[in-house]
Amino acid sequence: MAHYTDDTWSAWSKAKTVVLHGEGHGYAVGDVNHDGLVNIGDVTALIDSLLTGEGGCEICGDVDADGQVNIADVTKLIDFLLVGTWPEN
């Protein structure tokens, strides 16, 4: 069941998977492969996305929040994994 922004509700469905798009899409920044974890698999997915131009999540992949997905996001994601907290810059 979905609750819409106009305060109405949808009917119940039998969906087992829901994919949300846009802000508040349900995945954490850095969770590029949407597995619910931020780990080395996301680094790999982000690099693959940059090299092939396919896959990846633009919202999750923009780790440094500059509006672009590029190698700087890969670097920041690796820094996060090494340090355990989001680097300031």
PDB file of C-alpha atoms in Angstrom:
ATOM      1  CA  MET A   1       0.000   0.000   0.000  1.00  0.00           C
ATOM      2  CA  ALA A   2       1.395   3.431  -0.884  1.00  0.00           C
ATOM      3  CA  HIS A   3       0.774   6.751   0.852  1.00  0.00           C
ATOM      4  CA  TYR A   4       0.873   9.546  -1.718  1.00  0.00           C
ATOM      5  CA  THR A   5       1.943  13.156  -1.201  1.00  0.00           C
ATOM      6  CA  ASP A   6      -1.685  14.321  -1.635  1.00  0.00           C
ATOM      7  CA  ASP A   7      -2.517  12.257   1.497  1.00  0.00           C
ATOM      8  CA  THR A   8      -4.360   9.522  -0.412  1.00  0.00           C
ATOM      9  CA  TRP A   9      -3.602   5.807  -0.266  1.00  0.00           C
ATOM     10  CA  SER A  10      -3.317   3.142  -2.945  1.00  0.00           C
ATOM     11  CA  ALA A  11      -5.037  -0.214  -2.870  1.00  0.00           C
ATOM     12  CA  TRP A  12      -3.166  -3.184  -1.413  1.00  0.00           C
ATOM     13  CA  SER A  13      -0.991  -5.064  -3.882  1.00  0.00           C
ATOM     14  CA  LYS A  14       0.806  -8.388  -3.847  1.00  0.00           C
ATOM     15  CA  ALA A  15       4.150  -6.839  -4.797  1.00  0.00           C
ATOM     16  CA  LYS A  16       7.171  -8.442  -3.195  1.00  0.00           C
ATOM     17  CA  THR A  17       9.677  -5.862  -4.434  1.00  0.00           C
ATOM     18  CA  VAL A  18       9.299  -2.121  -4.552  1.00  0.00           C
ATOM     19  CA  VAL A  19      11.708   0.252  -6.292  1.00  0.00           C
ATOM     20  CA  LEU A  20      11.409   3.903  -5.368  1.00  0.00           C
ATOM     21  CA  HIS A  21      12.925   6.676  -7.460  1.00  0.00           C
ATOM     22  CA  GLY A  22      14.033  10.181  -6.538  1.00  0.00           C
ATOM     23  CA  GLU A  23      14.899  11.596  -3.161  1.00  0.00           C
ATOM     24  CA  GLY A  24      14.066   9.298  -0.318  1.00  0.00           C
ATOM     25  CA  HIS A  25      14.319   6.305  -2.630  1.00  0.00           C
ATOM     26  CA  GLY A  26      15.104   3.969   0.243  1.00  0.00           C
ATOM     27  CA  TYR A  27      18.816   3.239  -0.232  1.00  0.00           C
ATOM     28  CA  ALA A  28      21.751   4.797   1.595  1.00  0.00           C
ATOM     29  CA  VAL A  29      24.268   7.013  -0.126  1.00  0.00           C
ATOM     30  CA  GLY A  30      27.069   4.689  -1.177  1.00  0.00           C
ATOM     31  CA  ASP A  31      24.837   1.612  -1.554  1.00  0.00           C
ATOM     32  CA  VAL A  32      25.331   1.647  -5.323  1.00  0.00           C
ATOM     33  CA  ASN A  33      24.356  -1.997  -5.868  1.00  0.00           C
ATOM     34  CA  HIS A  34      21.264  -1.747  -3.611  1.00  0.00           C
ATOM     35  CA  ASP A  35      22.070  -4.750  -1.436  1.00  0.00           C
ATOM     36  CA  GLY A  36      21.426  -2.886   1.818  1.00  0.00           C
ATOM     37  CA  LEU A  37      25.124  -2.640   2.697  1.00  0.00           C
ATOM     38  CA  VAL A  38      27.857  -0.135   1.920  1.00  0.00           C
ATOM     39  CA  ASN A  39      30.971  -2.191   1.196  1.00  0.00           C
ATOM     40  CA  ILE A  40      33.599  -3.028  -1.417  1.00  0.00           C
ATOM     41  CA  GLY A  41      30.873  -4.383  -3.702  1.00  0.00           C
ATOM     42  CA  ASP A  42      29.582  -0.830  -4.032  1.00  0.00           C
ATOM     43  CA  VAL A  43      33.038   0.437  -4.988  1.00  0.00           C
ATOM     44  CA  THR A  44      33.171  -2.216  -7.697  1.00  0.00           C
ATOM     45  CA  ALA A  45      29.648  -1.379  -8.888  1.00  0.00           C
ATOM     46  CA  LEU A  46      30.470   2.334  -8.995  1.00  0.00           C
ATOM     47  CA  ILE A  47      33.675   1.785 -10.964  1.00  0.00           C
ATOM     48  CA  ASP A  48      31.855  -0.553 -13.374  1.00  0.00           C
ATOM     49  CA  SER A  49      29.146   2.052 -13.826  1.00  0.00           C
ATOM     50  CA  LEU A  50      31.688   4.763 -14.592  1.00  0.00           C
ATOM     51  CA  LEU A  51      33.568   2.569 -17.074  1.00  0.00           C
ATOM     52  CA  THR A  52      30.530   1.204 -18.907  1.00  0.00           C
ATOM     53  CA  GLY A  53      28.005   4.001 -18.471  1.00  0.00           C
ATOM     54  CA  GLU A  54      25.474   1.396 -17.369  1.00  0.00           C
ATOM     55  CA  GLY A  55      23.955   0.370 -14.057  1.00  0.00           C
ATOM     56  CA  GLY A  56      24.707   1.993 -10.766  1.00  0.00           C
ATOM     57  CA  CYS A  57      22.489   4.390  -8.908  1.00  0.00           C
ATOM     58  CA  GLU A  58      22.939   8.096  -9.558  1.00  0.00           C
ATOM     59  CA  ILE A  59      21.550   9.042  -6.161  1.00  0.00           C
ATOM     60  CA  CYS A  60      23.582   6.456  -4.235  1.00  0.00           C
ATOM     61  CA  GLY A  61      26.653   6.905  -6.414  1.00  0.00           C
ATOM     62  CA  ASP A  62      26.939  10.654  -5.835  1.00  0.00           C
ATOM     63  CA  VAL A  63      28.808  10.031  -2.586  1.00  0.00           C
ATOM     64  CA  ASP A  64      30.291  13.531  -2.366  1.00  0.00           C
ATOM     65  CA  ALA A  65      26.893  15.152  -3.164  1.00  0.00           C
ATOM     66  CA  ASP A  66      28.197  17.456  -5.887  1.00  0.00           C
ATOM     67  CA  GLY A  67      25.508  16.507  -8.422  1.00  0.00           C
ATOM     68  CA  GLN A  68      27.870  14.357 -10.508  1.00  0.00           C
ATOM     69  CA  VAL A  69      28.952  10.736 -10.341  1.00  0.00           C
ATOM     70  CA  ASN A  70      32.667  10.502 -11.072  1.00  0.00           C
ATOM     71  CA  ILE A  71      35.999   9.206  -9.770  1.00  0.00           C
ATOM     72  CA  ALA A  72      35.821  11.588  -6.794  1.00  0.00           C
ATOM     73  CA  ASP A  73      32.836   9.571  -5.563  1.00  0.00           C
ATOM     74  CA  VAL A  74      34.843   6.352  -5.801  1.00  0.00           C
ATOM     75  CA  THR A  75      37.629   7.948  -3.758  1.00  0.00           C
ATOM     76  CA  LYS A  76      35.235   9.188  -1.088  1.00  0.00           C
ATOM     77  CA  LEU A  77      33.524   5.802  -0.888  1.00  0.00           C
ATOM     78  CA  ILE A  78      36.876   4.040  -0.437  1.00  0.00           C
ATOM     79  CA  ASP A  79      37.855   6.602   2.235  1.00  0.00           C
ATOM     80  CA  PHE A  80      34.598   5.850   4.051  1.00  0.00           C
ATOM     81  CA  LEU A  81      35.262   2.126   3.992  1.00  0.00           C
ATOM     82  CA  LEU A  82      38.800   2.585   5.310  1.00  0.00           C
ATOM     83  CA  VAL A  83      37.966   5.123   8.043  1.00  0.00           C
ATOM     84  CA  GLY A  84      34.410   4.090   8.959  1.00  0.00           C
ATOM     85  CA  THR A  85      32.971   7.608   8.900  1.00  0.00           C
ATOM     86  CA  TRP A  86      32.199   9.966   6.050  1.00  0.00           C
ATOM     87  CA  PRO A  87      35.232  12.211   5.443  1.00  0.00           C
ATOM     88  CA  GLU A  88      34.486  15.923   5.688  1.00  0.00           C
ATOM     89  CA  ASN A  89      36.036  16.818   2.325  1.00  0.00           C
TER      90      ASN A  89
END
